[in-house]
PDB file of C-alpha atoms and ligand atoms in Angstrom:
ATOM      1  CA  UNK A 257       0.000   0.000   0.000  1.00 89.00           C
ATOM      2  CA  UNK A 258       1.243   3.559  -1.133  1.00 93.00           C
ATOM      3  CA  UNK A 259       0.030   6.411   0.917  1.00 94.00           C
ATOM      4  CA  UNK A 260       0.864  10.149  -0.304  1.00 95.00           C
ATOM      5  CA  UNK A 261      -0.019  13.016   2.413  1.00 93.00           C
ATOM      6  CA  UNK A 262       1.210  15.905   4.260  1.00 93.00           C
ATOM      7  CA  UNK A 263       4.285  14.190   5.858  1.00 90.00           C
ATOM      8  CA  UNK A 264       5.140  12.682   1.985  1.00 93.00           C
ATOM      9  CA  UNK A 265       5.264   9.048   0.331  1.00 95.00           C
ATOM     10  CA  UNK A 266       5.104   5.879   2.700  1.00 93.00           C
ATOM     11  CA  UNK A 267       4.916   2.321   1.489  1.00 93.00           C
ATOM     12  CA  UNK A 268       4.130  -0.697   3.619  1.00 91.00           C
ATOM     13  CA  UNK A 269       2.697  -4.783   2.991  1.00 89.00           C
ATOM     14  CA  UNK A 270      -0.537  -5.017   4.656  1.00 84.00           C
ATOM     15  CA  UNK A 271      -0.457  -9.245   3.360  1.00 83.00           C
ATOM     16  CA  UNK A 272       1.492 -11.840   2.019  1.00 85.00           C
ATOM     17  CA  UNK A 273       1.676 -11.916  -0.837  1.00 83.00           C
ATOM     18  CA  UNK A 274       0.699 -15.347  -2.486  1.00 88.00           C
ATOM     19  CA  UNK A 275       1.702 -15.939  -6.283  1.00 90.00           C
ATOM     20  CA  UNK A 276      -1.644 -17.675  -8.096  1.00 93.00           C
ATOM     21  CA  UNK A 277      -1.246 -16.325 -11.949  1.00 94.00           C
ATOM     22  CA  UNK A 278      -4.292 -17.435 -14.542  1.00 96.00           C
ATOM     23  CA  UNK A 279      -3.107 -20.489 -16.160  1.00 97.00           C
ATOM     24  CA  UNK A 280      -5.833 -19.032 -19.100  1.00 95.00           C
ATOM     25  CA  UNK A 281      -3.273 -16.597 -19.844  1.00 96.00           C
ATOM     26  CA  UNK A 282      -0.937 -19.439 -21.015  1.00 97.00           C
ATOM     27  CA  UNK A 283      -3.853 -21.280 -22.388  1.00 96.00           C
ATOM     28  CA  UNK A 284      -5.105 -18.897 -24.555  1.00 94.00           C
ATOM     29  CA  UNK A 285      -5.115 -14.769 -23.391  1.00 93.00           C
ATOM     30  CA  UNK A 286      -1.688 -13.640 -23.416  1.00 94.00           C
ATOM     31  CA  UNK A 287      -0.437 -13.259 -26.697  1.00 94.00           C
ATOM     32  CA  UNK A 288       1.672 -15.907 -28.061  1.00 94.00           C
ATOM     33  CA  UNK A 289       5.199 -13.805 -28.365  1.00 95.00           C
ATOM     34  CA  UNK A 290       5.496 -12.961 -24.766  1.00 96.00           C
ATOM     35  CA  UNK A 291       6.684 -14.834 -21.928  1.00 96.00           C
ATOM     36  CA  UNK A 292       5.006 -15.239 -18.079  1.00 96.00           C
ATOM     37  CA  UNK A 293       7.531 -16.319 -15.099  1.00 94.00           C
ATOM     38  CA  UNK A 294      10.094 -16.779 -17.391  1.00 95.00           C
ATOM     39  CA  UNK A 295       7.998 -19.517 -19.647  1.00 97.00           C
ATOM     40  CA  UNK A 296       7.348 -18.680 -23.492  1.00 97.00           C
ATOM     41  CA  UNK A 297       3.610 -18.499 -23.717  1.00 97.00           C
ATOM     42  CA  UNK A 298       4.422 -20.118 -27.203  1.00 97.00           C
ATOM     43  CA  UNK A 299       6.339 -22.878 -26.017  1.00 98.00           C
ATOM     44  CA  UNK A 300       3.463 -23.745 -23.370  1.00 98.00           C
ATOM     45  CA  UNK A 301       0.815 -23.805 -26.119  1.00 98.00           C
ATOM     46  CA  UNK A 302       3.208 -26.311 -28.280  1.00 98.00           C
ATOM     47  CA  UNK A 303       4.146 -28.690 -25.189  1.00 98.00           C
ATOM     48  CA  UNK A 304      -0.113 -28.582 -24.600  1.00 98.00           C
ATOM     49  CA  UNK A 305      -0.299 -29.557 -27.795  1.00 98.00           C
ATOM     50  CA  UNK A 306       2.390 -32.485 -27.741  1.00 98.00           C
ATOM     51  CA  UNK A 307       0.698 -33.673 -23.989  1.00 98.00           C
ATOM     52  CA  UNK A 308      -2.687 -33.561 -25.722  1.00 98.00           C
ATOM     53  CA  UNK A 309      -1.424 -35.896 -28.493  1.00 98.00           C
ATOM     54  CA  UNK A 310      -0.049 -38.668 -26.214  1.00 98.00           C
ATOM     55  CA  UNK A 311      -3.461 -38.390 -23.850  1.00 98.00           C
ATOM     56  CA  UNK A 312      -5.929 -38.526 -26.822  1.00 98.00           C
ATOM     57  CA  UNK A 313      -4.544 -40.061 -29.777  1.00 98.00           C
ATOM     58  CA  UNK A 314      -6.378 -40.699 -32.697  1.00 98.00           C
ATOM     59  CA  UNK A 315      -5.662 -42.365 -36.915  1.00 97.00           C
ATOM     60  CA  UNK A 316      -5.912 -39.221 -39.158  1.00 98.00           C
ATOM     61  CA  UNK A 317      -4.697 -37.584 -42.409  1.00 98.00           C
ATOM     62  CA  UNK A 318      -4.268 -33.823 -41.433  1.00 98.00           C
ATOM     63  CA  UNK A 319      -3.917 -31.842 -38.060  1.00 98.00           C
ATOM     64  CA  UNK A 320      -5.414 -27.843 -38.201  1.00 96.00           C
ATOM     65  CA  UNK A 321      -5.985 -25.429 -35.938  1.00 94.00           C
ATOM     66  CA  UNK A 322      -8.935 -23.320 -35.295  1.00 89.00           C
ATOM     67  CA  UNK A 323      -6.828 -20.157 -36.304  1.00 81.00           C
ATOM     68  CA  UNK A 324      -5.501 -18.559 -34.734  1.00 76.00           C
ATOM     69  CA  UNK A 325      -5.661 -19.342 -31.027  1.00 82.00           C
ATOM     70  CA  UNK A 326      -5.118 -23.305 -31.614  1.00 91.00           C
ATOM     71  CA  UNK A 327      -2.362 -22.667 -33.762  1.00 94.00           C
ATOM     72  CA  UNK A 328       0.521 -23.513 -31.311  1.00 96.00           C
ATOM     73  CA  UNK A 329      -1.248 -26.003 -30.144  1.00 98.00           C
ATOM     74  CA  UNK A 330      -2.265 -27.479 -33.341  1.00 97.00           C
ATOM     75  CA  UNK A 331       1.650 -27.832 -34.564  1.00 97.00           C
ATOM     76  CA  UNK A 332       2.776 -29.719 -31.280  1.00 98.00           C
ATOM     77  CA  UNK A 333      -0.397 -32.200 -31.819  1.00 98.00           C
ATOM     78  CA  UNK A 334       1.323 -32.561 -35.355  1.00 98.00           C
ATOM     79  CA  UNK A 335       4.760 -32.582 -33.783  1.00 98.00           C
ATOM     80  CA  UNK A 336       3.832 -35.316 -31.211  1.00 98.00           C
ATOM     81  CA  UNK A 337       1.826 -37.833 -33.604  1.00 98.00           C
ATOM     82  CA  UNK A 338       3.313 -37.414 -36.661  1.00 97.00           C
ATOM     83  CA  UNK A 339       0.595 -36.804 -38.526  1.00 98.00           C
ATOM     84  CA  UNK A 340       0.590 -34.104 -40.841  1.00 98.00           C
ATOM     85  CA  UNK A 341      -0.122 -30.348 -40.002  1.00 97.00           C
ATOM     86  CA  UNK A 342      -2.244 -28.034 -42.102  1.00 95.00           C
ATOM     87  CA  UNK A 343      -4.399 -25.385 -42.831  1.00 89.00           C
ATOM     88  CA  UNK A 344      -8.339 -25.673 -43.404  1.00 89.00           C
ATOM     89  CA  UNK A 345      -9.458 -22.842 -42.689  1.00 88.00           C
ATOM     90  CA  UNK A 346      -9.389 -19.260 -43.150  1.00 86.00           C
ATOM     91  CA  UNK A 347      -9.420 -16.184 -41.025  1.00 79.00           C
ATOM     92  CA  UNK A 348     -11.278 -12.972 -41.607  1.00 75.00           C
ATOM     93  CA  UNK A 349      -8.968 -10.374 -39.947  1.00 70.00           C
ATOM     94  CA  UNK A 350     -11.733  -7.904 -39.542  1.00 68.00           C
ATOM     95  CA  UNK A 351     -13.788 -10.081 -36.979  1.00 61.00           C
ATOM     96  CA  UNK A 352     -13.226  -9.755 -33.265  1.00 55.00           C
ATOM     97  CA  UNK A 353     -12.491 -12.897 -30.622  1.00 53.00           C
ATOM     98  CA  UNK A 354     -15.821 -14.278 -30.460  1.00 51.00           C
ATOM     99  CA  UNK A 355     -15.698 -15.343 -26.412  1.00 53.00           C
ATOM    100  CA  UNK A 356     -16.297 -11.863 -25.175  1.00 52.00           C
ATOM    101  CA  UNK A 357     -19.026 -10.475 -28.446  1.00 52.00           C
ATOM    102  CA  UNK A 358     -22.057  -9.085 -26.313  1.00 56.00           C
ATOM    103  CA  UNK A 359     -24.706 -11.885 -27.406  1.00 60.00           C
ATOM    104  CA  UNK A 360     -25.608 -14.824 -28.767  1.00 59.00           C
ATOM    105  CA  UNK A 361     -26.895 -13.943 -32.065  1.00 61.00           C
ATOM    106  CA  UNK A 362     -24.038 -12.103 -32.855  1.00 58.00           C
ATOM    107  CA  UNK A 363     -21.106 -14.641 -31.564  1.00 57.00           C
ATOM    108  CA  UNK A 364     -23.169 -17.281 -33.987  1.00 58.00           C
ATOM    109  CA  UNK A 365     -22.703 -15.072 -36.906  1.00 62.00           C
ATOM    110  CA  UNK A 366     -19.517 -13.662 -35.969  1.00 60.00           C
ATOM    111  CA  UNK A 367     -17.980 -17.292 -36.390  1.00 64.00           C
ATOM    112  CA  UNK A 368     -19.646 -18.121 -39.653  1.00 67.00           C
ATOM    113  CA  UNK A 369     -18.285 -14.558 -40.692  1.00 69.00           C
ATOM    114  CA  UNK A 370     -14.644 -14.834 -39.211  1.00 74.00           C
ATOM    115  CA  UNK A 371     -13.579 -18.719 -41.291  1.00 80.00           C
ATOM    116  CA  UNK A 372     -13.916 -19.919 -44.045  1.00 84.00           C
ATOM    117  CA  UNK A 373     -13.448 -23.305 -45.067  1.00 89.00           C
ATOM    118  CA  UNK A 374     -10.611 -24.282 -47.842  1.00 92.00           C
ATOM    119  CA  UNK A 375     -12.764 -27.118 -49.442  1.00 93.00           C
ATOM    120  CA  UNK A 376     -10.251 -28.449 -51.631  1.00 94.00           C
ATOM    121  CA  UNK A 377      -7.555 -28.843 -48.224  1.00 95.00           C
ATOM    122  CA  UNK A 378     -11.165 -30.791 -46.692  1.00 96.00           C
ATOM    123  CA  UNK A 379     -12.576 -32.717 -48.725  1.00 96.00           C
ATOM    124  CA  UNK A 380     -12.588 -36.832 -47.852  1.00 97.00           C
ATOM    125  CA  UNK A 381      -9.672 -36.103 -45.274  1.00 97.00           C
ATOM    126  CA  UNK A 382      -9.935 -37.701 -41.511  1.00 98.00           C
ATOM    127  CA  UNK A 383      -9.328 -34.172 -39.615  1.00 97.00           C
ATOM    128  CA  UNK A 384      -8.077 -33.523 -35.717  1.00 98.00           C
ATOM    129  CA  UNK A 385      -8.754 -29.870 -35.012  1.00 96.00           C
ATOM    130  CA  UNK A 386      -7.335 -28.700 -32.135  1.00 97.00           C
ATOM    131  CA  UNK A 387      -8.335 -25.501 -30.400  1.00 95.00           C
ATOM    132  CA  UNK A 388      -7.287 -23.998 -26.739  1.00 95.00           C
ATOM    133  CA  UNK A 389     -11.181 -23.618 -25.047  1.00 93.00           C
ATOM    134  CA  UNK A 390     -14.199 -24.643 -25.193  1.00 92.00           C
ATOM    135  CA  UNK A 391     -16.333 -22.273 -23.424  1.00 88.00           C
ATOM    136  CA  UNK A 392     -19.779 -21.824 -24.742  1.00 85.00           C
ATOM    137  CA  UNK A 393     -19.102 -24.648 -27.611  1.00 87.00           C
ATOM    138  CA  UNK A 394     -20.710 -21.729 -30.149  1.00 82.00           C
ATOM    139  CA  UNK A 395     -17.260 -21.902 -32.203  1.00 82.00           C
ATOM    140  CA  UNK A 396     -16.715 -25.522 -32.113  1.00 88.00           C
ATOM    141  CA  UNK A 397     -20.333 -26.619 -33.174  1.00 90.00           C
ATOM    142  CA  UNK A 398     -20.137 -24.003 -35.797  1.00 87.00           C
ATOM    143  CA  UNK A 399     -17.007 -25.607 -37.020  1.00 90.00           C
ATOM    144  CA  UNK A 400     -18.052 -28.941 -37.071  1.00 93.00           C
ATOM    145  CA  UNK A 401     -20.846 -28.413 -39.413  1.00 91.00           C
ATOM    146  CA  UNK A 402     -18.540 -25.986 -41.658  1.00 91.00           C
ATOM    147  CA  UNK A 403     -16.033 -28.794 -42.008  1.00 94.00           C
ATOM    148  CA  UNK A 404     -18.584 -31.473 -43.006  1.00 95.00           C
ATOM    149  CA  UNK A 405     -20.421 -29.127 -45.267  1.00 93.00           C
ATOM    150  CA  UNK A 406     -16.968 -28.690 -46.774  1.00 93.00           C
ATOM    151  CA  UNK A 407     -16.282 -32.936 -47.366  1.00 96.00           C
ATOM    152  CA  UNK A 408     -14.677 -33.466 -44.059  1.00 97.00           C
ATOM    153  CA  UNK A 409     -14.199 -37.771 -43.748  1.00 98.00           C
ATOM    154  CA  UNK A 410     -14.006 -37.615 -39.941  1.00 98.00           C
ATOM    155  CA  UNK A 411     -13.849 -35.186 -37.752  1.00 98.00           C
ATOM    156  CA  UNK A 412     -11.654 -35.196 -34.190  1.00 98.00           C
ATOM    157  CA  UNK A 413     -12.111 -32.272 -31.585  1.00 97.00           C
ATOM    158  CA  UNK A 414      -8.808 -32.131 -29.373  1.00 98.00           C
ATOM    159  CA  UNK A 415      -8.720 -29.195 -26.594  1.00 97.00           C
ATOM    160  CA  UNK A 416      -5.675 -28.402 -24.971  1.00 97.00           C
ATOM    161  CA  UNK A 417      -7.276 -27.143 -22.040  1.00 97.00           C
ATOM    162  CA  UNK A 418      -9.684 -29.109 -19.600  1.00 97.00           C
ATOM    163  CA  UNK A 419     -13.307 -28.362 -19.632  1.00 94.00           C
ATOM    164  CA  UNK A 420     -14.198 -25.042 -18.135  1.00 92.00           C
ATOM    165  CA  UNK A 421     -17.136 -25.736 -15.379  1.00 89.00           C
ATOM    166  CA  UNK A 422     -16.331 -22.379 -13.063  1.00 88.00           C
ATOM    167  CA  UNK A 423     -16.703 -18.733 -13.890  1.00 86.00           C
ATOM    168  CA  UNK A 424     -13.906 -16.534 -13.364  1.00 87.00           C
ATOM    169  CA  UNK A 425     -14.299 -13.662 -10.957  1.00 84.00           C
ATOM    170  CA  UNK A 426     -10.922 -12.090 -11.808  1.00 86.00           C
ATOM    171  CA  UNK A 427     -12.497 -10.191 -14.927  1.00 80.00           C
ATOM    172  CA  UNK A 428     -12.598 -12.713 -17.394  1.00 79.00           C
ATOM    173  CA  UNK A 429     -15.871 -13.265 -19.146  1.00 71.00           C
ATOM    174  CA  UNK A 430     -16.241 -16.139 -18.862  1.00 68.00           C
ATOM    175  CA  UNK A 431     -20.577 -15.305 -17.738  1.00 59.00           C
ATOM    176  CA  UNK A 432     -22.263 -17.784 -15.669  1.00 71.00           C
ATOM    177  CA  UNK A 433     -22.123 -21.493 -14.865  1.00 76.00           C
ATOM    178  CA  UNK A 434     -25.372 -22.139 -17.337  1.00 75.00           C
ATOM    179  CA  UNK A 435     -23.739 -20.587 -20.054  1.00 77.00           C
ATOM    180  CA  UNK A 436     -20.566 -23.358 -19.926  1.00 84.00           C
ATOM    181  CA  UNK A 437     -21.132 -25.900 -22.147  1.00 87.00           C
ATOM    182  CA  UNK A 438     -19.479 -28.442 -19.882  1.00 88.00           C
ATOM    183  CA  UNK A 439     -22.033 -27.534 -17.013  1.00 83.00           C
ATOM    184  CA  UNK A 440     -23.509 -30.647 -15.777  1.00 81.00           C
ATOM    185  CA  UNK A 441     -22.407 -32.795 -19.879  1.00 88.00           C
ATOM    186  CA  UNK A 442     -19.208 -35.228 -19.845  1.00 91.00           C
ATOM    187  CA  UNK A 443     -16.846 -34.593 -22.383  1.00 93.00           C
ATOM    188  CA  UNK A 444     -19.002 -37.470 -24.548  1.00 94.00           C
ATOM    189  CA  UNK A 445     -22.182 -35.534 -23.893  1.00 93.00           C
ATOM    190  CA  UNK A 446     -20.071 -32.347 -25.393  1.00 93.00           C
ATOM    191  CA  UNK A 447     -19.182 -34.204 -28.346  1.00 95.00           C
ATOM    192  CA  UNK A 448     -22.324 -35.613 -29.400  1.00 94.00           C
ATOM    193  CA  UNK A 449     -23.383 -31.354 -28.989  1.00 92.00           C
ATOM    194  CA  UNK A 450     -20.863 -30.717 -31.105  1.00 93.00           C
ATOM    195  CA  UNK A 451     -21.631 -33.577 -33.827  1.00 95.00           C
ATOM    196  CA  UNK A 452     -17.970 -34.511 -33.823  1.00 97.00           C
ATOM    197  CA  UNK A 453     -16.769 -37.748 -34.332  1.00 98.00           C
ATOM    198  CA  UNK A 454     -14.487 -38.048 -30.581  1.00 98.00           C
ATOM    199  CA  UNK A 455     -13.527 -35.390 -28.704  1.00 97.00           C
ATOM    200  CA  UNK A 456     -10.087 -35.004 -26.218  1.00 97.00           C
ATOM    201  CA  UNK A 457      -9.413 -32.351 -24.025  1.00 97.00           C
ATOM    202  CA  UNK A 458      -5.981 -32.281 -22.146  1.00 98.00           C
ATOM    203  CA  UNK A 459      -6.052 -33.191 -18.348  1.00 98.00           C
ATOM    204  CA  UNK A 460      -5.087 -30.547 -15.709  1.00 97.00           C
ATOM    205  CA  UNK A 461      -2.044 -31.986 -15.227  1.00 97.00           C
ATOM    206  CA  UNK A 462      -0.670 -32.135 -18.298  1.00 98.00           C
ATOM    207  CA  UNK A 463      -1.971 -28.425 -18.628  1.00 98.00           C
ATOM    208  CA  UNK A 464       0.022 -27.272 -15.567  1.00 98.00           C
ATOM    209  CA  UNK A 465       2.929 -28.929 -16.192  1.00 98.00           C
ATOM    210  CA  UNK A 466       3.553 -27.417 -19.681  1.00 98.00           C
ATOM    211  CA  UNK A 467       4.076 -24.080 -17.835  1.00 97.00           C
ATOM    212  CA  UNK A 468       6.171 -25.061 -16.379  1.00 97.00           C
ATOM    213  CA  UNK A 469       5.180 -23.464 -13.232  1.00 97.00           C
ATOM    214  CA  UNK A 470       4.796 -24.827  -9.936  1.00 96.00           C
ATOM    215  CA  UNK A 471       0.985 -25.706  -9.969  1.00 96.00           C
ATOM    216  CA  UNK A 472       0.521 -24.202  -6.280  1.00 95.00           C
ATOM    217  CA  UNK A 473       1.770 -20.937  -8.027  1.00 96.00           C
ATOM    218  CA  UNK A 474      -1.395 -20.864 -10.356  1.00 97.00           C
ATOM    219  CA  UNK A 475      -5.257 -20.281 -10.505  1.00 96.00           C
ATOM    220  CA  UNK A 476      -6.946 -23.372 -12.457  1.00 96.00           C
ATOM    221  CA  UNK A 477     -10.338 -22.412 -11.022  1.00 93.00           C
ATOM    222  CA  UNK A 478     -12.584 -22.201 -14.338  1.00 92.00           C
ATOM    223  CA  UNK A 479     -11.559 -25.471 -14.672  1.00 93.00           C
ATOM    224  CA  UNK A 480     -11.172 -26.539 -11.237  1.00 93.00           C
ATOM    225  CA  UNK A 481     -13.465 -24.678  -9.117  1.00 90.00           C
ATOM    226  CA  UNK A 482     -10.508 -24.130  -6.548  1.00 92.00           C
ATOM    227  CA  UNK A 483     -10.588 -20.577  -6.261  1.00 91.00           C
ATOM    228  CA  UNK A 484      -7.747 -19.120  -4.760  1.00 91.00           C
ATOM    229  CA  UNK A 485      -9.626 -16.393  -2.854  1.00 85.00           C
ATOM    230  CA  UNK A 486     -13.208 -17.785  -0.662  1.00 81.00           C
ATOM    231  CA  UNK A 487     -16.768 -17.160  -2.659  1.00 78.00           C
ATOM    232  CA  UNK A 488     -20.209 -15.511  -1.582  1.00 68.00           C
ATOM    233  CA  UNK A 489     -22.486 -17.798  -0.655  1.00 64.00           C
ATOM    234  CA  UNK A 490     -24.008 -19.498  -4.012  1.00 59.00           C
ATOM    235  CA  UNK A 491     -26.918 -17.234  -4.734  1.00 49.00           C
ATOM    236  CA  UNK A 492     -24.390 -14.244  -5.230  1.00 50.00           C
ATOM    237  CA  UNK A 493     -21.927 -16.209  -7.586  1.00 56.00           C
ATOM    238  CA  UNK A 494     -21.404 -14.883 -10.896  1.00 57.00           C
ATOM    239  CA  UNK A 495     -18.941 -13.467 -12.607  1.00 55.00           C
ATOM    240  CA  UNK A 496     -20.282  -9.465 -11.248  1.00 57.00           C
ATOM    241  CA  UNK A 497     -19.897 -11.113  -7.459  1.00 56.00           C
ATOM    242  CA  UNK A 498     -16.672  -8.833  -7.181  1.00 55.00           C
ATOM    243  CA  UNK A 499     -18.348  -5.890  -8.573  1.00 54.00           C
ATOM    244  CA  UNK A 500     -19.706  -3.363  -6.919  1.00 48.00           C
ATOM    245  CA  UNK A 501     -23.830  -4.511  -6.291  1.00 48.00           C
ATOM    246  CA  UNK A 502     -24.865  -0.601  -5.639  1.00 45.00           C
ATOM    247  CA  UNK A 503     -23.410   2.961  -6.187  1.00 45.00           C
ATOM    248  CA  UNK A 504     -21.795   4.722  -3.137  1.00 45.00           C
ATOM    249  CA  UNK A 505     -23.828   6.438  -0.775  1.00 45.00           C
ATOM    250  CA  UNK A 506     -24.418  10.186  -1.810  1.00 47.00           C
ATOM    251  CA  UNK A 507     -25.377  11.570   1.542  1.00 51.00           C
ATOM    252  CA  UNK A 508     -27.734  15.025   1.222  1.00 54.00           C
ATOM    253  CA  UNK A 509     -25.261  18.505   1.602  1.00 54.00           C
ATOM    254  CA  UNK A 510     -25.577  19.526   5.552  1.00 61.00           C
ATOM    255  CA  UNK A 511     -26.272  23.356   5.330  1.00 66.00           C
ATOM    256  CA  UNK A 512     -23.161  25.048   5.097  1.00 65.00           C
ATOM    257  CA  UNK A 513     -21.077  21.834   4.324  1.00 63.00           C
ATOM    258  CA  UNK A 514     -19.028  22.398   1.044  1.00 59.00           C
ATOM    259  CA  UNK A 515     -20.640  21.570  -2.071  1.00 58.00           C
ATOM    260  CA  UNK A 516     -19.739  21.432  -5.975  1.00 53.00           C
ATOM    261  CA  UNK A 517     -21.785  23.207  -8.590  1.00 54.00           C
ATOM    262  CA  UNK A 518     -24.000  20.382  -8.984  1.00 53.00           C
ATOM    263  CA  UNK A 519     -24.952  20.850  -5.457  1.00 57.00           C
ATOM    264  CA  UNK A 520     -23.367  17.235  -4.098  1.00 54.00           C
ATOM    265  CA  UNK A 521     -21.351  17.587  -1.185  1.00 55.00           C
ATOM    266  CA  UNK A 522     -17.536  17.588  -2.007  1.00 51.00           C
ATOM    267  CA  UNK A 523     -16.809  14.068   0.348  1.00 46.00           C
ATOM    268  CA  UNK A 524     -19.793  13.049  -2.076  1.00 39.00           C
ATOM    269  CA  UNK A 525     -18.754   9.033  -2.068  1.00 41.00           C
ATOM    270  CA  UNK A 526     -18.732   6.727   1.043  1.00 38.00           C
ATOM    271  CA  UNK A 527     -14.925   6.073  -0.178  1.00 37.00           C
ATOM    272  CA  UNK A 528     -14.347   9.334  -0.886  1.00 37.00           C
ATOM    273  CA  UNK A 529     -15.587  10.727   2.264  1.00 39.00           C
ATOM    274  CA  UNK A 530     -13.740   7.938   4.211  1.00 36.00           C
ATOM    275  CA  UNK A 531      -9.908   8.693   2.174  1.00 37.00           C
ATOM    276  CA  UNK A 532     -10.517  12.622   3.233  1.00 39.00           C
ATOM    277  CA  UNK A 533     -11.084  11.665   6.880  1.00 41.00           C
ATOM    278  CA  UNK A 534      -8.429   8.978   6.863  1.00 37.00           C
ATOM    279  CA  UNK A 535      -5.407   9.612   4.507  1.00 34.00           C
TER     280      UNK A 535
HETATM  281  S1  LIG B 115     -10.679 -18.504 -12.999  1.00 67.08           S
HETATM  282 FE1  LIG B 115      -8.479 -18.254 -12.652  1.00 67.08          FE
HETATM  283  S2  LIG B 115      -7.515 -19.493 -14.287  1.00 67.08           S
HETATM  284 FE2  LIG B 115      -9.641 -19.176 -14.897  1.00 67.08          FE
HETATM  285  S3  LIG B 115      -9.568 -17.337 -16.246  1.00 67.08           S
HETATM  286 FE3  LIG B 115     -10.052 -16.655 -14.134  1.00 67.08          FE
HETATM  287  S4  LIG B 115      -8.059 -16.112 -13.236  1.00 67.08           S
HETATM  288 FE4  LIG B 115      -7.675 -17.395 -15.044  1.00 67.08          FE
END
């Protein structure tokens, strides 16, 4: 904590601190040219890919990403099994990330606008498509059908991530429980949703350890549900249960207390009013 007054600039610890960084951010936020505690985001996504390969191994003719957030993924699948890697599908580069669009409607159309198949790469081929997430499933089931209206032989959904059952209260929006497709479905369940052919998704372990980070130094909650600070009660969890649930309290200007042009007292805001009386 960093106080600035009259007598000038203190700092002091008021806790321990206790490292728990967002595994996600190796998984799939941070971008891929960076590095987090010393571990290549890059490299991370390539060694999920290689774990996800020996865990959930499948006969094929061609590994692809979803682009472009499986890619790294994608090539360490390839890397691992030997089969070959390539590209299916295209990318529309004026399309946002589709996780965080404000609604459904538009996240449907926003994936049938951001790829497009390459039929002639498709057609007759057994696929594995690897992506990092499944969250809502909107991309994947979208994908499935675009690949097998473009010839697809078989199709194989491989996640290098584990299902994500838990929202995230650290500002990731990730919505409520009801909105995760793997809410209350096994990963079998998910498939049949998505109309793939089998479906993998990397175990937790395998996840962690390609951070190489120790795993007490991480958050894994969305998939876990181990969060590293206690909840609310149910009833109040959701991904706002951090937020702020009503505006400050604007108490009425005393006569003659100072006011601003608006006519709301200067110590307007219950934090406000308690930083002036206790810098
Ligand atoms: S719950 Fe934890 S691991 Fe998941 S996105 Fe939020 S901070 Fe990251």
């Amino acid at each position: 904590m960093i106080a600035i007054d009259e007598e000038g600039l203190r700092s002091s610890r008021f806790a321990e601190a206790k490292r728990k960084s967002c595994v996600f951010e190796y998984v799939y936020l941070a971008r891929p040219d960076t590095s987090l505690a010393g571990r290549s985001v890059y490299e991370s996504r390539v060694e999920m890919g290689r774990r996800l390969a020996r865990e959930h191994p499948v006969e094929a003719d061609m590994v692809m990403p979803t682009p472009e957030s499986g890619t790294p993924a994608a090539i360490g699948y390839a890397e691992e099994s030997g089969i070959p890697y390539g590209s299916g599908l295209v990318k529309n580069a004026y399309v946002g990330r589709t996780f965080i669009a404000p609604n459904q409607t538009i996240r449907q159309l926003g994936i049938r606008l951001k790829l497009n198949p390459l039929r002639e790469v498709i057609r007759g081929k057994r696929i594995v498509v690897v992506d990092d997430s499944i969250v809502r499933g909107n991309t994947q089931r979208a994908l499935v059908r675009m690949l097998r209206e473009a010839g697809a032989a078989e199709i194989h959904v491989r996640i290098s991530s584990p299902p994500v059952r838990w929202p995230c209260f650290y500002g990731i929006d990730f919505a409520s429980r009801a909105e995760l497709i793997a809410t209350g479905l096994n990963p079998e369940e998910i498939r049949a949703i998505l109309g793939s052919d089998s479906l993998g998704y990397i175990s937790e372990k395998s996840m962690v350890e390609a951070t190489n980070q120790p795993a007490d130094n991480l958050c894994t909650a969305c998939f876990s549900g181990v969060y590293p600070i206690p909840l609310e009660s149910e009833p109040r969890r959701g991904k706002d249960v951090l937020e702020l649930e009503f505006p400050p309290a604007v108490e009425p200007p005393r006569p003659g207390s100072p006011v601003d042009i608006d006519n709301v007292p200067i110590s307007a805001g219950s934090g406000g009013a308690d930083a002036v009386r206790r810098p």
